[in-house]
PDB file of C-alpha atoms in Angstrom:
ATOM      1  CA  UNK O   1     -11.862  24.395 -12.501  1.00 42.00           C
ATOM      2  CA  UNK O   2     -12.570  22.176  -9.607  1.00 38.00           C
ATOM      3  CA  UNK O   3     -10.825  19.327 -10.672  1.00 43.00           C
ATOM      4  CA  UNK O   4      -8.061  21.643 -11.432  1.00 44.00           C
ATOM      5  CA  UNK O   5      -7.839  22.565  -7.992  1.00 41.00           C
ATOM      6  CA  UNK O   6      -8.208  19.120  -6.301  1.00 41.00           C
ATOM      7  CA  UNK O   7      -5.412  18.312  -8.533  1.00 43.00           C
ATOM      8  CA  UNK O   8      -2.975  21.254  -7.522  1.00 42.00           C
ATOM      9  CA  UNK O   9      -4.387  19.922  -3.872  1.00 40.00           C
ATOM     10  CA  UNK O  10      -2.794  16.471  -4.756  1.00 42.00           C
ATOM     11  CA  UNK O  11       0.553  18.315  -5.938  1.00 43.00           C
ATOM     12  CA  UNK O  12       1.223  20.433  -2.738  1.00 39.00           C
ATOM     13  CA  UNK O  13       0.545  16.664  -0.614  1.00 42.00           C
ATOM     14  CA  UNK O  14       2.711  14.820  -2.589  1.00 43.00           C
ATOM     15  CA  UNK O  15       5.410  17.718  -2.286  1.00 40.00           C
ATOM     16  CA  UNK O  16       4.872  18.372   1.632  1.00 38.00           C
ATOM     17  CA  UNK O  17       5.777  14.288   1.731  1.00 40.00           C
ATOM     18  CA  UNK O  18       8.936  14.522   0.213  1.00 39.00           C
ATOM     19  CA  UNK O  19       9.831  17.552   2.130  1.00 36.00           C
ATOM     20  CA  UNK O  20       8.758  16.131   5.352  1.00 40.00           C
ATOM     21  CA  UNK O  21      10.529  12.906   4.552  1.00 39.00           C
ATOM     22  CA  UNK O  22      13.590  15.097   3.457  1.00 37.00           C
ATOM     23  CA  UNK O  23      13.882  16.998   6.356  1.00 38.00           C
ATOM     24  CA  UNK O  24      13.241  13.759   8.758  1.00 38.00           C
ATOM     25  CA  UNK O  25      16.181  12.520   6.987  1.00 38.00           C
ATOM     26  CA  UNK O  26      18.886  15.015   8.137  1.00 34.00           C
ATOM     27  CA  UNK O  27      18.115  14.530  12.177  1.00 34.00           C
ATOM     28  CA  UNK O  28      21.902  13.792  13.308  1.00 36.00           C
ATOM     29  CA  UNK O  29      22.632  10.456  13.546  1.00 36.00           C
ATOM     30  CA  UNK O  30      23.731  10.673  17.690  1.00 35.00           C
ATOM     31  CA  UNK O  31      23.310   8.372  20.042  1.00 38.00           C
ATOM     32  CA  UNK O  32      20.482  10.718  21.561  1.00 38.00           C
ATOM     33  CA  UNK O  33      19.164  11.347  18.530  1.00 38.00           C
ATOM     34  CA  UNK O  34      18.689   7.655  17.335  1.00 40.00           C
ATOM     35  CA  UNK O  35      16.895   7.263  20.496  1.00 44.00           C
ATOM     36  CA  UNK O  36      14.825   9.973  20.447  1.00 39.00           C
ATOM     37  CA  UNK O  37      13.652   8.315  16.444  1.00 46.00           C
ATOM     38  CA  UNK O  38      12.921   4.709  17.897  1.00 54.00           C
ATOM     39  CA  UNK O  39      10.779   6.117  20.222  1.00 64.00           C
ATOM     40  CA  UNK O  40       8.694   9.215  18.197  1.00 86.00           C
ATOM     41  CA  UNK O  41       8.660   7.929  14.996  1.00 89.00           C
ATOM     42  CA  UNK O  42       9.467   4.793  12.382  1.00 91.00           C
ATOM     43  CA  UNK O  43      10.722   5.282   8.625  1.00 94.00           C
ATOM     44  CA  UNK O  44      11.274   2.791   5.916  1.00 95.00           C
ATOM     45  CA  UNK O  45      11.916   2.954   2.239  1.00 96.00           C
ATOM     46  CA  UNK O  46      11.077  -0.384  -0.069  1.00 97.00           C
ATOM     47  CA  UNK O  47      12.490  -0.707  -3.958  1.00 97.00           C
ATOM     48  CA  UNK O  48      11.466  -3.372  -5.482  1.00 98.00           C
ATOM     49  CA  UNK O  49      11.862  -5.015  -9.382  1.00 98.00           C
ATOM     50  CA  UNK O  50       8.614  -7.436 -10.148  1.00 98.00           C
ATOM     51  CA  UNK O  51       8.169  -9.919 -12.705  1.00 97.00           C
ATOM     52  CA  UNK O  52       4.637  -8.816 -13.269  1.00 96.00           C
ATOM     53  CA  UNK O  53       2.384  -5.690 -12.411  1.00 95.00           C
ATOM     54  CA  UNK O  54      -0.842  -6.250  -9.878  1.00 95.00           C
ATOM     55  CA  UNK O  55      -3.021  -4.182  -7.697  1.00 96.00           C
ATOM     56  CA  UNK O  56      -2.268  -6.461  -4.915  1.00 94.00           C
ATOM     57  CA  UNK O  57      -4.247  -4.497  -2.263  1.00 93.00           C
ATOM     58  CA  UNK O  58      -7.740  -4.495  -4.222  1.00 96.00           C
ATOM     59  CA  UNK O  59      -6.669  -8.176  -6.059  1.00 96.00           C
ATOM     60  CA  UNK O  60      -6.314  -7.339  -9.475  1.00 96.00           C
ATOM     61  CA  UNK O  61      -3.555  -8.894 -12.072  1.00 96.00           C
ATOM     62  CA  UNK O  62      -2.536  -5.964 -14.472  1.00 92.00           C
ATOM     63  CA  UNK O  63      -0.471  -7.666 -16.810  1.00 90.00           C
ATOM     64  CA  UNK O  64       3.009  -9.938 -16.918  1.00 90.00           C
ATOM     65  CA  UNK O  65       4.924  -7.443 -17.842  1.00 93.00           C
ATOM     66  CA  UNK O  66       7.906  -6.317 -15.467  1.00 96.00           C
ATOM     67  CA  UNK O  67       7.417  -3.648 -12.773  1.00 97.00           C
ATOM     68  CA  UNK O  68       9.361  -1.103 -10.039  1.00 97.00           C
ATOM     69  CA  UNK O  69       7.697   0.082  -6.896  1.00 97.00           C
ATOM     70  CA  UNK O  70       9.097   2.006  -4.703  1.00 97.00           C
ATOM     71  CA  UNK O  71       7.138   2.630  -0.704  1.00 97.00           C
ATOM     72  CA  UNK O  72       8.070   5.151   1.745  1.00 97.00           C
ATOM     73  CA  UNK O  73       6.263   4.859   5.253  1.00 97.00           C
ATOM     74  CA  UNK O  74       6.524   7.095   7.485  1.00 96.00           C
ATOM     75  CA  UNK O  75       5.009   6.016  11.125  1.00 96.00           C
ATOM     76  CA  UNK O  76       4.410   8.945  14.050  1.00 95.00           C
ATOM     77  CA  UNK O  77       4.573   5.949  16.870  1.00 91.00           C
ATOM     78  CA  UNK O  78       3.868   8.700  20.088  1.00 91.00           C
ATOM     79  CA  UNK O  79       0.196  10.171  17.888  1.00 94.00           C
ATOM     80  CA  UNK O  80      -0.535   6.726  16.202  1.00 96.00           C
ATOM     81  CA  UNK O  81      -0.762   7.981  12.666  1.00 97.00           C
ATOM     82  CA  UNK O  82       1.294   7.542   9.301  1.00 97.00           C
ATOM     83  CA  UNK O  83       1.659   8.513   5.738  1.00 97.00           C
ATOM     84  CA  UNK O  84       2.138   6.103   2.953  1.00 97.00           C
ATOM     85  CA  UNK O  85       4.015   7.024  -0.461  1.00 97.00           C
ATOM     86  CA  UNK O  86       3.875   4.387  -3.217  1.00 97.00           C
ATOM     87  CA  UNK O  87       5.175   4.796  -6.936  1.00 97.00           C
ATOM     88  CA  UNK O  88       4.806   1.974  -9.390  1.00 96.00           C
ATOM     89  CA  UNK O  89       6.244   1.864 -12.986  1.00 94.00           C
ATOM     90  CA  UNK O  90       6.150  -0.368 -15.592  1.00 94.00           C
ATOM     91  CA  UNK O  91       9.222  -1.110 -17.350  1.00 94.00           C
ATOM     92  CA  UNK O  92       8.324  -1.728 -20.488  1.00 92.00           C
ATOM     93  CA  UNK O  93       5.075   0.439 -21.099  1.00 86.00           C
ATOM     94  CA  UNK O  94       4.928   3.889 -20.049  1.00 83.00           C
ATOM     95  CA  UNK O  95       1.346   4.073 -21.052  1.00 84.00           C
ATOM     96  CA  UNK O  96       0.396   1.186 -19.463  1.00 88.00           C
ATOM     97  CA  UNK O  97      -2.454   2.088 -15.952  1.00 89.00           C
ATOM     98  CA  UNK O  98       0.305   0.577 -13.728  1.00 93.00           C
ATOM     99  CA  UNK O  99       1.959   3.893 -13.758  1.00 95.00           C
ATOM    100  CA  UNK O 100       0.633   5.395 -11.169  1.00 96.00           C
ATOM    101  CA  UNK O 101       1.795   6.888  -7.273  1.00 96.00           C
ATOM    102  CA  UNK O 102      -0.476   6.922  -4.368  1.00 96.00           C
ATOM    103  CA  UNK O 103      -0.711   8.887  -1.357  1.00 97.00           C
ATOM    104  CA  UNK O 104      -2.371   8.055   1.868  1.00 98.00           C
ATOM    105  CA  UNK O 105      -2.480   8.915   5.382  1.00 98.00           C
ATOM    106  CA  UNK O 106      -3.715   6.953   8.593  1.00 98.00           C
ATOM    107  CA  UNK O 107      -4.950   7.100  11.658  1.00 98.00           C
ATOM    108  CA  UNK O 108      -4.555   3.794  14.211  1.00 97.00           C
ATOM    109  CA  UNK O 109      -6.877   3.454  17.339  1.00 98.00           C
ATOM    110  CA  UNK O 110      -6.371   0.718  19.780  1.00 97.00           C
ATOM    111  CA  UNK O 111      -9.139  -1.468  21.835  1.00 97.00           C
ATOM    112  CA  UNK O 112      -6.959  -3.235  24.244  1.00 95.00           C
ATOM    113  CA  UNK O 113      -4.095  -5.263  22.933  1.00 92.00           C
ATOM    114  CA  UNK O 114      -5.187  -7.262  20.167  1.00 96.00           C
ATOM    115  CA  UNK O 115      -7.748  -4.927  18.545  1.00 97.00           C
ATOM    116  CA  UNK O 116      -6.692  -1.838  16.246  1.00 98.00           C
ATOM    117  CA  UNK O 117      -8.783  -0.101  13.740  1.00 98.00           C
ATOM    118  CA  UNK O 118      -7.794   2.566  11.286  1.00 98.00           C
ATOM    119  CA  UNK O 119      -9.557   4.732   9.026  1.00 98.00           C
ATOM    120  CA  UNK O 120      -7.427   5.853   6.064  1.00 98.00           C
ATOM    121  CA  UNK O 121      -7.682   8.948   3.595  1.00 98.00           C
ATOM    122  CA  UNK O 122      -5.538  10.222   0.407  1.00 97.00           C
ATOM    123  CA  UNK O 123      -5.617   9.629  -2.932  1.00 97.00           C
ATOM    124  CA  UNK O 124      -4.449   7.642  -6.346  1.00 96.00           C
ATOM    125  CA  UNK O 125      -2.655   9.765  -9.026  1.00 95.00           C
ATOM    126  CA  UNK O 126      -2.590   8.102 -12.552  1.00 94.00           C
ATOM    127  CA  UNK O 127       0.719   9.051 -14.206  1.00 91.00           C
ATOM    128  CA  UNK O 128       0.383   7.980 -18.053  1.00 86.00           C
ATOM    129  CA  UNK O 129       2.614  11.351 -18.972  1.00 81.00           C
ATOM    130  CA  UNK O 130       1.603  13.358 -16.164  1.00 86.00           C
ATOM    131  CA  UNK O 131       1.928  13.796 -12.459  1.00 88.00           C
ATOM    132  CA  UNK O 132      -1.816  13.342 -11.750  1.00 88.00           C
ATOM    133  CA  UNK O 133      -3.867  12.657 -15.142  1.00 89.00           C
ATOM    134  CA  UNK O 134      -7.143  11.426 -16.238  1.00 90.00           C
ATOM    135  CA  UNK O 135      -8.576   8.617 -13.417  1.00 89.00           C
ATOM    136  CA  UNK O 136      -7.012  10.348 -10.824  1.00 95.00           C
ATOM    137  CA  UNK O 137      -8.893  10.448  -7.722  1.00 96.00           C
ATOM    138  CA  UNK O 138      -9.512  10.273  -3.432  1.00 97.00           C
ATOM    139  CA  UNK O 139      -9.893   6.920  -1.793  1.00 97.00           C
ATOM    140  CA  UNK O 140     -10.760   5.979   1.651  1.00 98.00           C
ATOM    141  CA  UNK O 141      -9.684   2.755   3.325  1.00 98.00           C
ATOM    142  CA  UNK O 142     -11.552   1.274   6.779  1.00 98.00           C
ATOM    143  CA  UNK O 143      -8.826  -1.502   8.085  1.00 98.00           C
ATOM    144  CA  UNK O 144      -9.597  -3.664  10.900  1.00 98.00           C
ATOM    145  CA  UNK O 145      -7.729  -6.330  12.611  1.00 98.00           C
ATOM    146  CA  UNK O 146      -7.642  -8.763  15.209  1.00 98.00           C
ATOM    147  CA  UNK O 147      -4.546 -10.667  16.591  1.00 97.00           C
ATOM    148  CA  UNK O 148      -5.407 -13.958  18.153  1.00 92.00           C
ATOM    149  CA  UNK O 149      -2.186 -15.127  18.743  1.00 94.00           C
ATOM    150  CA  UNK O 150       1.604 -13.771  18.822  1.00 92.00           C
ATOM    151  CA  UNK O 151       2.276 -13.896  15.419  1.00 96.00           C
ATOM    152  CA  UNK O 152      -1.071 -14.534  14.145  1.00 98.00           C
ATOM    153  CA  UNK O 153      -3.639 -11.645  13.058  1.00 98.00           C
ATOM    154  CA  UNK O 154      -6.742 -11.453  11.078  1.00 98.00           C
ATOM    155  CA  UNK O 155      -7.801  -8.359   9.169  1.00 98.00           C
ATOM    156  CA  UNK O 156     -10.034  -6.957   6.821  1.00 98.00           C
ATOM    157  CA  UNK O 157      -9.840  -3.888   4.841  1.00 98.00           C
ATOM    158  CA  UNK O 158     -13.140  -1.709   3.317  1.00 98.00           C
ATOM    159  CA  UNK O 159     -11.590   0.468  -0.059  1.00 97.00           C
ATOM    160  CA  UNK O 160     -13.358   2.703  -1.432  1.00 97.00           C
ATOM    161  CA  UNK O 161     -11.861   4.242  -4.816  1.00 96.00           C
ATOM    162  CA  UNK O 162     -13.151   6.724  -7.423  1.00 95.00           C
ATOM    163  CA  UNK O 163     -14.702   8.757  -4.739  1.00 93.00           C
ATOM    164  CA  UNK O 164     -15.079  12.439  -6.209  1.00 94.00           C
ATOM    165  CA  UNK O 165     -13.755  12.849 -10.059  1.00 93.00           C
ATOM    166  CA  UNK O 166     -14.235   9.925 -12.319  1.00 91.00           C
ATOM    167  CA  UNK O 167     -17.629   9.196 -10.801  1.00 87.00           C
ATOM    168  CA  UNK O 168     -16.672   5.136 -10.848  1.00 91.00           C
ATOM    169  CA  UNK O 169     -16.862   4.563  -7.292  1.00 95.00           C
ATOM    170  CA  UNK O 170     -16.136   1.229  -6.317  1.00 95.00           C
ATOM    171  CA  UNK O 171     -16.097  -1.066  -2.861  1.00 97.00           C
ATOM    172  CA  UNK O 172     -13.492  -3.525  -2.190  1.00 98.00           C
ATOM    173  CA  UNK O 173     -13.025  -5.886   0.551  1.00 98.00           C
ATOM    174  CA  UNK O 174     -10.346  -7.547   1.687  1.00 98.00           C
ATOM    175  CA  UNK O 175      -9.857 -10.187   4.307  1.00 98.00           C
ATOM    176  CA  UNK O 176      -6.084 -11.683   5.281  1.00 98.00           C
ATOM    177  CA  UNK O 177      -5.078 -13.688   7.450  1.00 98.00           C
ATOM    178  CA  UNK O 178      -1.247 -13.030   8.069  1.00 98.00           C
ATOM    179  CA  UNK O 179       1.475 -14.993  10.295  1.00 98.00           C
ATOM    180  CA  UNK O 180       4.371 -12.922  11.061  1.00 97.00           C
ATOM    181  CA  UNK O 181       7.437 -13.514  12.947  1.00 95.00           C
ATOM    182  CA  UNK O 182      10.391 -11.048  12.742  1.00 93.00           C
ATOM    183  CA  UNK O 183      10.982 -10.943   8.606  1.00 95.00           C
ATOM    184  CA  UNK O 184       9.162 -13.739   7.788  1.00 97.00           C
ATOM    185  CA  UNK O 185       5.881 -12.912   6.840  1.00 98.00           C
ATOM    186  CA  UNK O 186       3.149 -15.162   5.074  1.00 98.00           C
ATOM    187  CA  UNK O 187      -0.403 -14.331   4.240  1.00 98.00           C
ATOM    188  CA  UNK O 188      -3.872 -15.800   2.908  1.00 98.00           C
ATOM    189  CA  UNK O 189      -6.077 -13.251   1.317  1.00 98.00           C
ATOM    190  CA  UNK O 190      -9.631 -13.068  -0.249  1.00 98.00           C
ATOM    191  CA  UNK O 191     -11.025  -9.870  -2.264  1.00 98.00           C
ATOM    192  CA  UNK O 192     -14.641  -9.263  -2.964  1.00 98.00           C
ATOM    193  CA  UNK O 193     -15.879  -5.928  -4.947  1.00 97.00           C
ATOM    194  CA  UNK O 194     -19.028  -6.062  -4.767  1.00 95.00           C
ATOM    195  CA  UNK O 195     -21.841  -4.395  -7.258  1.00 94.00           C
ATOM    196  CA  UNK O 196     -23.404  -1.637  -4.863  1.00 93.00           C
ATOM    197  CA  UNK O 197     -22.217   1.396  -6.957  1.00 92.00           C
ATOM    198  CA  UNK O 198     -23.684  -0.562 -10.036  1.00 88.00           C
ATOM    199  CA  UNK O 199     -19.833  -1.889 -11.108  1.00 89.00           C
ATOM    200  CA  UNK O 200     -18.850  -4.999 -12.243  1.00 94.00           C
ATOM    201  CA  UNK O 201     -18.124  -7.776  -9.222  1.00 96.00           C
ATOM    202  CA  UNK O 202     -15.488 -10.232  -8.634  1.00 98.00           C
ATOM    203  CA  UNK O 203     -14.308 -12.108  -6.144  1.00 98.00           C
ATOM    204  CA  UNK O 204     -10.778 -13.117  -6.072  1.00 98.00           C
ATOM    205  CA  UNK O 205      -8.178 -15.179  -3.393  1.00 98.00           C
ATOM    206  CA  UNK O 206      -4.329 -14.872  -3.218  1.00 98.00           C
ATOM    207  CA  UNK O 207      -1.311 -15.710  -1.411  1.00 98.00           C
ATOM    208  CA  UNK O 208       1.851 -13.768  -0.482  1.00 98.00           C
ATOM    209  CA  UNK O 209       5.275 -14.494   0.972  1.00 98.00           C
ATOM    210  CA  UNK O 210       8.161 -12.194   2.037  1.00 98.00           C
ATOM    211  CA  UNK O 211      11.474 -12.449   3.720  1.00 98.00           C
ATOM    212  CA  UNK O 212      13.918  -9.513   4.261  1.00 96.00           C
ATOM    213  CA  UNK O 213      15.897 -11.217   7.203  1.00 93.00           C
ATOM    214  CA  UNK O 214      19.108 -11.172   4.717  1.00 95.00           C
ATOM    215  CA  UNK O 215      21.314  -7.741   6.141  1.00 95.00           C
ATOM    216  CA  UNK O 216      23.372  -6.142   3.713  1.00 95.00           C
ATOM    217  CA  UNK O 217      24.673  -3.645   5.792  1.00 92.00           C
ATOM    218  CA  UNK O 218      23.492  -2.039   9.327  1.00 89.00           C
ATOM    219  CA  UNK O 219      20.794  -0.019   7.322  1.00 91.00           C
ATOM    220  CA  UNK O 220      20.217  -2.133   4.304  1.00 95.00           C
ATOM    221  CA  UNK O 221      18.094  -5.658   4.082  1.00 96.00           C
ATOM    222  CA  UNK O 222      17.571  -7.774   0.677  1.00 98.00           C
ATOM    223  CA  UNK O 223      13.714  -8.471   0.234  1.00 98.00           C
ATOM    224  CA  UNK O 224      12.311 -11.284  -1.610  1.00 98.00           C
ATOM    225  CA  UNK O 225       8.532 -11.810  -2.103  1.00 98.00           C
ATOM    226  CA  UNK O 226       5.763 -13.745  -4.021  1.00 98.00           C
ATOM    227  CA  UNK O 227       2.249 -12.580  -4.663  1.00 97.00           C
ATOM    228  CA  UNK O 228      -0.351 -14.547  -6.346  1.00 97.00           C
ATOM    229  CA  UNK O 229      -3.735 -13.914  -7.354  1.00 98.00           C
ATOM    230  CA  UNK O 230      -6.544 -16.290  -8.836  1.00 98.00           C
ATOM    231  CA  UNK O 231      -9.892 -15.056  -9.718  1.00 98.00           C
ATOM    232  CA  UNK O 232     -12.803 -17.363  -8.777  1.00 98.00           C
ATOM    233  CA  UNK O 233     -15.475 -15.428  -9.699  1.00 97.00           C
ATOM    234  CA  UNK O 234     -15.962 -12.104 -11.923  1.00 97.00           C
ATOM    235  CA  UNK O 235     -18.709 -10.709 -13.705  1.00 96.00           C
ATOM    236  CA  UNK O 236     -15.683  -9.396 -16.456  1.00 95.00           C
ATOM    237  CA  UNK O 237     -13.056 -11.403 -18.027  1.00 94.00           C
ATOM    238  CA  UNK O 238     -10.359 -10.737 -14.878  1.00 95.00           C
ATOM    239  CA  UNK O 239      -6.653 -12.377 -15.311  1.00 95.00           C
ATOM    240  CA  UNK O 240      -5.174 -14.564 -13.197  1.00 97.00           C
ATOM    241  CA  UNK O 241      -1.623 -14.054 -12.062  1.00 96.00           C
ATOM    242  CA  UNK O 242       2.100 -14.679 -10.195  1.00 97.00           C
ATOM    243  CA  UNK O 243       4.526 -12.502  -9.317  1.00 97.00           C
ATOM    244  CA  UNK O 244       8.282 -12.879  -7.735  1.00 98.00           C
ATOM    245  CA  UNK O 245       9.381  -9.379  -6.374  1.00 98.00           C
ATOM    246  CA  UNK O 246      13.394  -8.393  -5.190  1.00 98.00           C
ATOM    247  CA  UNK O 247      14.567  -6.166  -3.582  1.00 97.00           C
ATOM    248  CA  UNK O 248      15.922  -3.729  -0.945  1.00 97.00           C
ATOM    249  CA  UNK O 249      14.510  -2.051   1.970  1.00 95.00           C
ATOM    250  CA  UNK O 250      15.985   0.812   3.914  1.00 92.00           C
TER     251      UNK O 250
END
C-alpha cells in the first residue's frame, strides 16, 4: 500500500510540472511581460535523437542502440531554485531500462561569487509499460562547484539513488571540470560508485562536447553534442561507450 501511495505521490509531481510549465507558457508575450520573465524566471526545452543510450550523469553506457530525450528546466532566478523534467526513450526497445523520466527539484545557495552549492531532491520513474513501474524510486543529489576563472568551473556531484523502494541504494560521485563560453561548452568528467551500501564499484572517466550557437529562428537553436564514457575500473563487466546527440533546444 505504501509503495502504492509514493507512486500516486510521483504521479500528482509529474502532473503539477506539466501544468506549471503549461501555464508558464501562456504569460503574453509583451514587451513588459518578456521583461518581467528574464528577470523572475528562466525556461528551456531540449529534444534530442542519440546514437546510443547512457546514464551520463552517474557514467554508465546502456547500450548502442538509438535514443530520444527530451529536458525541460524550469529556473525561479529571484528564489534560486528549479525543477528538472527529463524523459528518455529508446527507439528500438521499449523494454529496454533506458525508458525511463525523472523528476527533480533544486535548491542553489551562494558563498560569494564563485562558490554555489545545491542540494537536490525528486525521483526516477522506470517506464517499461508503465508511468512509474518496478525500480522506481527517490534520489537525492549534493552538487558543489567552484569557478576559478570566467569560463572555467570545477564541480562535483554526491547521487544517491534507490533511496526508499527497491532497497539498492547506491552512491555516486562525480567530479567535472567544465569550460564554458556562451554555447560552447566542453567538459572532463570522472565517476566513482563506491561499495558503502555493499554494491558493486566502478570507477569510470568521460568527455563531453556541445554547441547550440547555430539559431534557427529567434526561439529555436540546433544542438550538437558528444558524450563518451570509458570504464577504468569495475568490480562488474561495465561497457564502454560513444555517443553523438542532435538536436533542438527551445
Amino acid at each position: 500500500m505504501l509503495k502504492n501511495r509514493l507512486t500516486s505521490a510521483l504521479l500528482i509531481l509529474f502532473l503539477i510540472t506539466i501544468v506549471f510549465y503549461a501555464n508558464a507558457q501562456s504569460i503574453p508575450a509583451s514587451g513588459d511581460s518578456l521583461e518581467l520573465k528574464k528577470k523572475t524566471g528562466r525556461m528551456s526545452i531540449t529534444n534530442l535523437f542519440n546514437t546510443g543510450s547512457m546514464y551520463y550523469f552517474t557514467g554508465v553506457v546502456s547500450n548502442n542502440k538509438p535514443s530520444f530525450d527530451t529536458k525541460f528546466v524550469y529556473d525561479n532566478l529571484r528564489q534560486n531554485w528549479g525543477v528538472l523534467f527529463f524523459k528518455s526513450f529508446d527507439l528500438v526497445d521499449r523494454k529496454d531500462a533506458i525508458n525511463y523520466a525523472l523528476i527533480v527539484l533544486n535548491k542553489r545557495y551562494f558563498i560569494g561569487s564563485r562558490i554555489m552549492i545545491s542540494p537536490q531532491a525528486g525521483a526516477q520513474l522506470n517506464q517499461i509499460g508503465t508511468i512509474a513501474g518496478p525500480g522506481t524510486d527517490f534520489l537525492t543529489n549534493l552538487s558543489i562547484s567552484y569557478r576559478f576563472a570566467k569560463h572555467i568551473t570545477i564541480s562535483n556531484d554526491a547521487v544517491m539513488q534507490n533511496l526508499v523502494l527497491t532497497h539498492r541504494a547506491n552512491w555516486t560521485n562525480r567530479m567535472k571540470l567544465q569550460y564554458q563560453k556562451q554555447s560552447f561548452i566542453i567538459a572532463a568528467n570522472m565517476w566513482h560508485r563506491n561499495r558503502i551500501f555493499n554494491n558493486p564499484g566502478y570507477l569510470a572517466a568521460g568527455s563531453f562536447v556541445s554547441y547550440s550557437g547555430i539559431k534557427l529562428n529567434s526561439v529555436m537553436n540546433l544542438v550538437m553534442t558528444f558524450s563518451q564514457i570509458k570504464i577504468l575500473n569495475a568490480d562488474t563487466p561495465r561497457k564502454n561507450g560513444m555517443m553523438l546527440s542532435v538536436g533542438l533546444d527551445f
